[in-house]
Amino acid sequence: MKLNELISIIEKKFPNNLQYDWDNSGLNIGYGDKDINRILTTLEITEDTVDEAIKSNIDLIISHHPFLFNKINRIVDTDTKGALAIKLIENNIAVYCMHTNYDIAFGGLNDYFLTLMGIENCGVLDPISSYDDYENGRMFGLGRIGKLKKSTTIEKFIIALKARLKLNTIRFVGKNINSSVKSIAVVTGAGAEYFEMIARSNIDVLVTGDMKYHQAVDAYELDVNVLDLGHYGTEYIFSDAIKKYIDEEIGGIKVQVSANMLNPFIEC
């Protein structure tokens, strides 16, 4: 399958125009007429994932976070990003990124998170206001609202999250870890700012990552329960989600999940 053809199929389900203005989802490196037989999926493109792709004869890396994000004035081998770009181009490896458009789109990362946890999907947390941003009568937006099959405590919910997502730690913000949980909101990645929206709702807990200290203080004072799984903890499942999507809905391409995804934080 040609790269352009593959991208066309992907973007029918996960439209690239859903991404935020500051984002850089889409094709970051590559020729549109390149044949794609082997894909590597990853959260982040690092030196280790590029080397893995070279050793595995990968044609295309699909990452969640854009490879080219901040302004780049030159591509030189003395710069970390430039050296990786040169290595990718020299080895004819294309790079396609699915970031905020995949967070927002139906069937994207927030929906996959709920499915993985066996939580009923009750809709979008923060809808986009544009009239054009609809699909089958539903409004696109960031985050999802979910409902557990039966009520539990925050402590037991934490245990379930850690087991299913293979996490060693989860940070809890709240006044009572034994309080009841039935409804949840999930914003994969950095979604801690949504605690103020949660305070005005009937949602029992916000599941997200990257909560800052002062946000945590304010959330506590507003009596909002927050579970901070870390940025990596909520998003590394992207690789499995994309592999599942391509295997089940496209087919004909070998897809492997990177064995070298980087969580830069070490729990000591």
mmCIF file of C-alpha atoms in Angstrom:
data_model
loop_
_atom_site.group_PDB
_atom_site.id
_atom_site.type_symbol
_atom_site.label_atom_id
_atom_site.label_comp_id
_atom_site.label_asym_id
_atom_site.label_seq_id
_atom_site.Cartn_x
_atom_site.Cartn_y
_atom_site.Cartn_z
ATOM 1 C CA MET A 1 0.000 0.000 0.000
ATOM 2 C CA LYS A 2 1.261 3.477 -0.851
ATOM 3 C CA LEU A 3 1.817 5.912 2.006
ATOM 4 C CA ASN A 4 -0.648 8.447 0.591
ATOM 5 C CA GLU A 5 -3.312 5.751 0.329
ATOM 6 C CA LEU A 6 -2.744 4.658 3.921
ATOM 7 C CA ILE A 7 -2.899 8.244 5.182
ATOM 8 C CA SER A 8 -6.133 8.827 3.279
ATOM 9 C CA ILE A 9 -7.742 5.819 4.991
ATOM 10 C CA ILE A 10 -6.500 6.852 8.439
ATOM 11 C CA GLU A 11 -7.644 10.454 8.079
ATOM 12 C CA LYS A 12 -11.163 9.450 7.084
ATOM 13 C CA LYS A 13 -11.528 8.048 10.604
ATOM 14 C CA PHE A 14 -9.206 10.458 12.403
ATOM 15 C CA PRO A 15 -9.469 13.749 10.461
ATOM 16 C CA ASN A 16 -6.280 15.767 10.534
ATOM 17 C CA ASN A 17 -8.222 19.027 10.627
ATOM 18 C CA LEU A 18 -9.385 18.211 14.161
ATOM 19 C CA GLN A 19 -5.932 18.977 15.549
ATOM 20 C CA TYR A 20 -5.311 22.188 17.482
ATOM 21 C CA ASP A 21 -3.651 25.098 15.688
ATOM 22 C CA TRP A 22 -0.431 24.670 17.672
ATOM 23 C CA ASP A 23 -0.127 20.979 16.805
ATOM 24 C CA ASN A 24 1.786 19.303 13.965
ATOM 25 C CA SER A 25 -0.042 16.041 13.353
ATOM 26 C CA GLY A 26 0.162 14.424 9.934
ATOM 27 C CA LEU A 27 3.059 13.431 7.693
ATOM 28 C CA ASN A 28 6.272 14.827 9.189
ATOM 29 C CA ILE A 29 8.766 12.996 6.948
ATOM 30 C CA GLY A 30 8.316 10.911 3.830
ATOM 31 C CA TYR A 31 7.397 10.420 0.175
ATOM 32 C CA GLY A 32 3.707 9.983 -0.528
ATOM 33 C CA ASP A 33 4.258 7.255 -3.127
ATOM 34 C CA LYS A 34 6.414 5.121 -0.829
ATOM 35 C CA ASP A 35 5.330 1.483 -0.432
ATOM 36 C CA ILE A 36 4.418 0.668 3.168
ATOM 37 C CA ASN A 37 4.844 -2.934 4.275
ATOM 38 C CA ARG A 38 6.075 -2.599 7.867
ATOM 39 C CA ILE A 39 4.986 -0.067 10.500
ATOM 40 C CA LEU A 40 6.373 0.691 13.958
ATOM 41 C CA THR A 41 4.029 2.374 16.465
ATOM 42 C CA THR A 42 5.321 4.454 19.374
ATOM 43 C CA LEU A 43 4.396 7.265 21.737
ATOM 44 C CA GLU A 44 7.557 9.258 21.080
ATOM 45 C CA ILE A 45 10.267 9.132 18.417
ATOM 46 C CA THR A 46 13.656 8.835 20.095
ATOM 47 C CA GLU A 47 17.075 7.572 19.063
ATOM 48 C CA ASP A 48 16.207 4.127 20.412
ATOM 49 C CA THR A 49 12.966 3.879 18.419
ATOM 50 C CA VAL A 50 14.712 5.048 15.236
ATOM 51 C CA ASP A 51 17.442 2.427 15.694
ATOM 52 C CA GLU A 52 14.746 -0.185 16.348
ATOM 53 C CA ALA A 53 12.995 0.850 13.138
ATOM 54 C CA ILE A 54 16.202 0.532 11.131
ATOM 55 C CA LYS A 55 16.957 -2.943 12.522
ATOM 56 C CA SER A 56 13.386 -4.078 11.829
ATOM 57 C CA ASN A 57 13.342 -2.753 8.235
ATOM 58 C CA ILE A 58 10.445 -0.435 9.075
ATOM 59 C CA ASP A 59 8.942 1.694 6.296
ATOM 60 C CA LEU A 60 6.849 3.987 8.493
ATOM 61 C CA ILE A 61 6.846 5.082 12.124
ATOM 62 C CA ILE A 62 3.486 6.208 13.480
ATOM 63 C CA SER A 63 3.893 8.216 16.677
ATOM 64 C CA HIS A 64 1.445 10.008 18.931
ATOM 65 C CA HIS A 65 3.633 13.021 19.669
ATOM 66 C CA PRO A 66 4.789 14.958 16.585
ATOM 67 C CA PHE A 67 8.405 14.410 15.609
ATOM 68 C CA LEU A 68 8.696 17.951 14.230
ATOM 69 C CA PHE A 69 6.999 20.195 16.751
ATOM 70 C CA ASN A 70 9.002 23.211 17.837
ATOM 71 C CA LYS A 71 10.417 25.572 15.225
ATOM 72 C CA ILE A 72 13.451 24.083 13.458
ATOM 73 C CA ASN A 73 15.773 26.489 11.641
ATOM 74 C CA ARG A 74 18.277 23.929 10.406
ATOM 75 C CA ILE A 75 18.714 20.158 10.130
ATOM 76 C CA VAL A 76 22.284 19.291 11.116
ATOM 77 C CA ASP A 77 23.886 16.263 12.717
ATOM 78 C CA THR A 78 25.116 18.312 15.693
ATOM 79 C CA ASP A 79 21.518 18.806 16.833
ATOM 80 C CA THR A 80 19.625 15.900 18.447
ATOM 81 C CA LYS A 81 16.453 16.337 16.401
ATOM 82 C CA GLY A 82 18.403 17.099 13.242
ATOM 83 C CA ALA A 83 20.564 13.989 13.621
ATOM 84 C CA LEU A 84 17.462 11.818 13.998
ATOM 85 C CA ALA A 85 15.815 13.448 10.975
ATOM 86 C CA ILE A 86 18.920 12.782 8.880
ATOM 87 C CA LYS A 87 19.032 9.154 10.047
ATOM 88 C CA LEU A 88 15.355 8.655 9.195
ATOM 89 C CA ILE A 89 15.740 10.180 5.731
ATOM 90 C CA GLU A 90 18.939 8.247 4.984
ATOM 91 C CA ASN A 91 17.152 4.997 5.874
ATOM 92 C CA ASN A 92 14.011 5.939 3.912
ATOM 93 C CA ILE A 93 11.756 5.750 6.978
ATOM 94 C CA ALA A 94 8.621 7.891 6.858
ATOM 95 C CA VAL A 95 7.115 9.517 9.950
ATOM 96 C CA TYR A 96 3.389 10.082 10.490
ATOM 97 C CA CYS A 97 2.021 11.593 13.701
ATOM 98 C CA MET A 98 -1.459 11.420 15.241
ATOM 99 C CA HIS A 99 -1.684 13.767 18.194
ATOM 100 C CA THR A 100 -4.579 16.047 19.171
ATOM 101 C CA ASN A 101 -6.705 14.926 16.224
ATOM 102 C CA TYR A 102 -6.461 11.378 17.603
ATOM 103 C CA ASP A 103 -7.242 12.605 21.124
ATOM 104 C CA ILE A 104 -10.383 14.339 19.855
ATOM 105 C CA ALA A 105 -11.698 11.944 17.179
ATOM 106 C CA PHE A 106 -14.232 9.231 17.971
ATOM 107 C CA GLY A 107 -12.449 5.911 18.331
ATOM 108 C CA GLY A 108 -9.285 7.741 19.380
ATOM 109 C CA LEU A 109 -7.141 7.572 22.481
ATOM 110 C CA ASN A 110 -9.677 8.680 25.096
ATOM 111 C CA ASP A 111 -12.245 6.222 23.759
ATOM 112 C CA TYR A 112 -9.636 3.448 23.689
ATOM 113 C CA PHE A 113 -8.732 4.190 27.315
ATOM 114 C CA LEU A 114 -12.343 3.672 28.424
ATOM 115 C CA THR A 115 -12.674 0.499 26.352
ATOM 116 C CA LEU A 116 -9.456 -0.884 27.814
ATOM 117 C CA MET A 117 -10.744 -0.271 31.340
ATOM 118 C CA GLY A 118 -14.195 -1.686 30.567
ATOM 119 C CA ILE A 119 -15.869 1.635 31.356
ATOM 120 C CA GLU A 120 -19.112 2.671 29.642
ATOM 121 C CA ASN A 121 -18.570 5.636 27.308
ATOM 122 C CA CYS A 122 -21.130 8.375 28.024
ATOM 123 C CA GLY A 123 -19.855 11.050 25.662
ATOM 124 C CA VAL A 124 -17.498 13.977 25.147
ATOM 125 C CA LEU A 125 -16.228 15.988 28.120
ATOM 126 C CA ASP A 126 -15.332 19.255 26.341
ATOM 127 C CA PRO A 127 -17.118 19.592 22.965
ATOM 128 C CA ILE A 128 -15.719 21.734 20.163
ATOM 129 C CA SER A 129 -18.152 24.559 19.468
ATOM 130 C CA SER A 130 -17.734 24.715 15.672
ATOM 131 C CA TYR A 131 -20.864 23.733 13.711
ATOM 132 C CA ASP A 132 -18.703 21.708 11.312
ATOM 133 C CA ASP A 133 -17.220 19.495 14.005
ATOM 134 C CA TYR A 134 -19.898 16.817 14.027
ATOM 135 C CA GLU A 135 -19.951 13.128 13.126
ATOM 136 C CA ASN A 136 -23.254 11.273 12.879
ATOM 137 C CA GLY A 137 -24.949 13.849 15.067
ATOM 138 C CA ARG A 138 -22.210 13.781 17.708
ATOM 139 C CA MET A 139 -19.979 16.751 18.447
ATOM 140 C CA PHE A 140 -16.217 16.186 18.489
ATOM 141 C CA GLY A 141 -14.277 17.265 21.557
ATOM 142 C CA LEU A 142 -11.496 16.516 24.014
ATOM 143 C CA GLY A 143 -11.853 14.069 26.885
ATOM 144 C CA ARG A 144 -14.576 11.553 27.631
ATOM 145 C CA ILE A 145 -17.112 10.952 30.371
ATOM 146 C CA GLY A 146 -17.503 7.368 31.533
ATOM 147 C CA LYS A 147 -19.582 5.351 33.969
ATOM 148 C CA LEU A 148 -18.392 2.329 35.914
ATOM 149 C CA LYS A 149 -20.530 -0.804 35.822
ATOM 150 C CA LYS A 150 -20.909 -0.521 39.581
ATOM 151 C CA SER A 151 -19.770 1.938 42.202
ATOM 152 C CA THR A 152 -16.434 1.396 43.889
ATOM 153 C CA THR A 153 -14.024 3.383 46.033
ATOM 154 C CA ILE A 154 -11.265 5.581 44.689
ATOM 155 C CA GLU A 155 -8.710 3.290 46.323
ATOM 156 C CA LYS A 156 -10.091 0.204 44.562
ATOM 157 C CA PHE A 157 -10.336 2.117 41.282
ATOM 158 C CA ILE A 158 -6.658 3.055 41.618
ATOM 159 C CA ILE A 159 -5.761 -0.600 42.142
ATOM 160 C CA ALA A 160 -7.701 -1.541 38.988
ATOM 161 C CA LEU A 161 -6.021 1.183 36.926
ATOM 162 C CA LYS A 162 -2.544 0.185 38.098
ATOM 163 C CA ALA A 163 -3.170 -3.464 37.265
ATOM 164 C CA ARG A 164 -4.705 -2.886 33.821
ATOM 165 C CA LEU A 165 -2.207 -0.240 32.723
ATOM 166 C CA LYS A 166 0.815 -1.853 34.409
ATOM 167 C CA LEU A 167 1.595 1.245 36.467
ATOM 168 C CA ASN A 168 3.571 1.206 39.711
ATOM 169 C CA THR A 169 2.246 4.482 41.065
ATOM 170 C CA ILE A 170 -0.704 6.840 40.627
ATOM 171 C CA ARG A 171 -0.884 10.238 42.335
ATOM 172 C CA PHE A 172 -4.187 10.968 44.074
ATOM 173 C CA VAL A 173 -5.505 14.455 44.825
ATOM 174 C CA GLY A 174 -8.554 14.509 47.082
ATOM 175 C CA LYS A 175 -9.812 14.491 50.641
ATOM 176 C CA ASN A 176 -10.967 10.888 50.968
ATOM 177 C CA ILE A 177 -9.463 7.945 49.100
ATOM 178 C CA ASN A 178 -12.376 5.795 50.276
ATOM 179 C CA SER A 179 -15.044 8.011 48.714
ATOM 180 C CA SER A 180 -17.408 6.428 46.190
ATOM 181 C CA VAL A 181 -16.759 6.486 42.438
ATOM 182 C CA LYS A 182 -19.309 5.838 39.705
ATOM 183 C CA SER A 183 -18.769 8.535 37.062
ATOM 184 C CA ILE A 184 -15.344 9.498 35.730
ATOM 185 C CA ALA A 185 -13.791 11.887 33.256
ATOM 186 C CA VAL A 186 -10.659 10.945 31.335
ATOM 187 C CA VAL A 187 -8.317 13.288 29.485
ATOM 188 C CA THR A 188 -5.257 11.388 28.300
ATOM 189 C CA GLY A 189 -1.976 13.290 28.388
ATOM 190 C CA ALA A 190 -1.997 16.716 30.015
ATOM 191 C CA GLY A 191 -5.556 17.498 31.079
ATOM 192 C CA ALA A 192 -5.220 18.673 34.658
ATOM 193 C CA GLU A 193 -6.758 22.078 33.859
ATOM 194 C CA TYR A 194 -10.127 20.345 33.549
ATOM 195 C CA PHE A 195 -10.436 20.070 37.337
ATOM 196 C CA GLU A 196 -12.402 23.340 37.356
ATOM 197 C CA MET A 197 -14.929 21.904 34.901
ATOM 198 C CA ILE A 198 -15.198 18.768 37.042
ATOM 199 C CA ALA A 199 -15.912 20.940 40.098
ATOM 200 C CA ARG A 200 -19.052 22.232 38.367
ATOM 201 C CA SER A 201 -20.243 18.740 37.391
ATOM 202 C CA ASN A 202 -21.475 15.540 39.002
ATOM 203 C CA ILE A 203 -18.354 13.625 37.939
ATOM 204 C CA ASP A 204 -16.660 11.772 40.798
ATOM 205 C CA VAL A 205 -13.054 11.715 39.585
ATOM 206 C CA LEU A 206 -10.819 13.111 36.833
ATOM 207 C CA VAL A 207 -8.244 10.717 35.348
ATOM 208 C CA THR A 208 -5.401 12.485 33.545
ATOM 209 C CA GLY A 209 -1.683 13.306 33.724
ATOM 210 C CA ASP A 210 0.768 16.150 34.336
ATOM 211 C CA MET A 211 -0.999 17.855 37.234
ATOM 212 C CA LYS A 212 1.025 20.741 38.674
ATOM 213 C CA TYR A 213 1.331 21.501 42.387
ATOM 214 C CA HIS A 214 -0.830 24.632 42.424
ATOM 215 C CA GLN A 215 -3.467 22.930 40.285
ATOM 216 C CA ALA A 216 -3.516 20.113 42.840
ATOM 217 C CA VAL A 217 -3.951 22.582 45.713
ATOM 218 C CA ASP A 218 -6.847 24.293 43.939
ATOM 219 C CA ALA A 219 -8.472 20.964 43.045
ATOM 220 C CA TYR A 220 -8.197 19.835 46.669
ATOM 221 C CA GLU A 221 -9.798 23.055 47.911
ATOM 222 C CA LEU A 222 -12.654 22.587 45.424
ATOM 223 C CA ASP A 223 -13.111 19.001 46.674
ATOM 224 C CA VAL A 224 -12.303 17.543 43.240
ATOM 225 C CA ASN A 225 -10.817 14.049 43.075
ATOM 226 C CA VAL A 226 -7.987 13.709 40.558
ATOM 227 C CA LEU A 227 -5.924 10.675 39.589
ATOM 228 C CA ASP A 228 -2.647 11.677 37.931
ATOM 229 C CA LEU A 229 -1.299 8.690 36.000
ATOM 230 C CA GLY A 230 1.452 10.740 34.380
ATOM 231 C CA HIS A 231 1.644 11.746 30.738
ATOM 232 C CA TYR A 232 3.247 8.442 29.742
ATOM 233 C CA GLY A 233 0.857 6.436 31.909
ATOM 234 C CA THR A 234 -2.225 7.667 30.058
ATOM 235 C CA GLU A 235 -0.765 7.680 26.547
ATOM 236 C CA TYR A 236 1.661 4.790 26.003
ATOM 237 C CA ILE A 237 -1.373 2.683 25.051
ATOM 238 C CA PHE A 238 -1.481 4.680 21.794
ATOM 239 C CA SER A 239 0.899 2.149 20.237
ATOM 240 C CA ASP A 240 -1.381 -0.798 20.963
ATOM 241 C CA ALA A 241 -4.460 1.160 19.889
ATOM 242 C CA ILE A 242 -3.038 2.038 16.459
ATOM 243 C CA LYS A 243 -1.780 -1.498 15.876
ATOM 244 C CA LYS A 244 -5.253 -2.830 16.704
ATOM 245 C CA TYR A 245 -6.895 -0.314 14.358
ATOM 246 C CA ILE A 246 -4.604 -1.088 11.400
ATOM 247 C CA ASP A 247 -4.736 -4.860 11.939
ATOM 248 C CA GLU A 248 -8.536 -4.951 12.200
ATOM 249 C CA GLU A 249 -9.684 -2.187 9.855
ATOM 250 C CA ILE A 250 -6.964 -1.916 7.190
ATOM 251 C CA GLY A 251 -4.866 -5.100 7.153
ATOM 252 C CA GLY A 252 -2.156 -6.252 4.776
ATOM 253 C CA ILE A 253 0.606 -4.430 6.670
ATOM 254 C CA LYS A 254 2.828 -5.830 9.411
ATOM 255 C CA VAL A 255 2.578 -3.604 12.483
ATOM 256 C CA GLN A 256 4.827 -3.894 15.512
ATOM 257 C CA VAL A 257 4.652 -1.981 18.787
ATOM 258 C CA SER A 258 7.948 -0.403 19.780
ATOM 259 C CA ALA A 259 9.846 -2.205 22.510
ATOM 260 C CA ASN A 260 11.743 1.009 23.268
ATOM 261 C CA MET A 261 9.086 3.528 24.259
ATOM 262 C CA LEU A 262 10.554 6.080 26.625
ATOM 263 C CA ASN A 263 9.160 7.021 30.000
ATOM 264 C CA PRO A 264 11.786 9.584 31.064
ATOM 265 C CA PHE A 265 10.727 9.438 34.716
ATOM 266 C CA ILE A 266 12.288 6.742 36.894
ATOM 267 C CA GLU A 267 10.384 5.781 40.045
ATOM 268 C CA CYS A 268 12.884 5.572 42.898
#
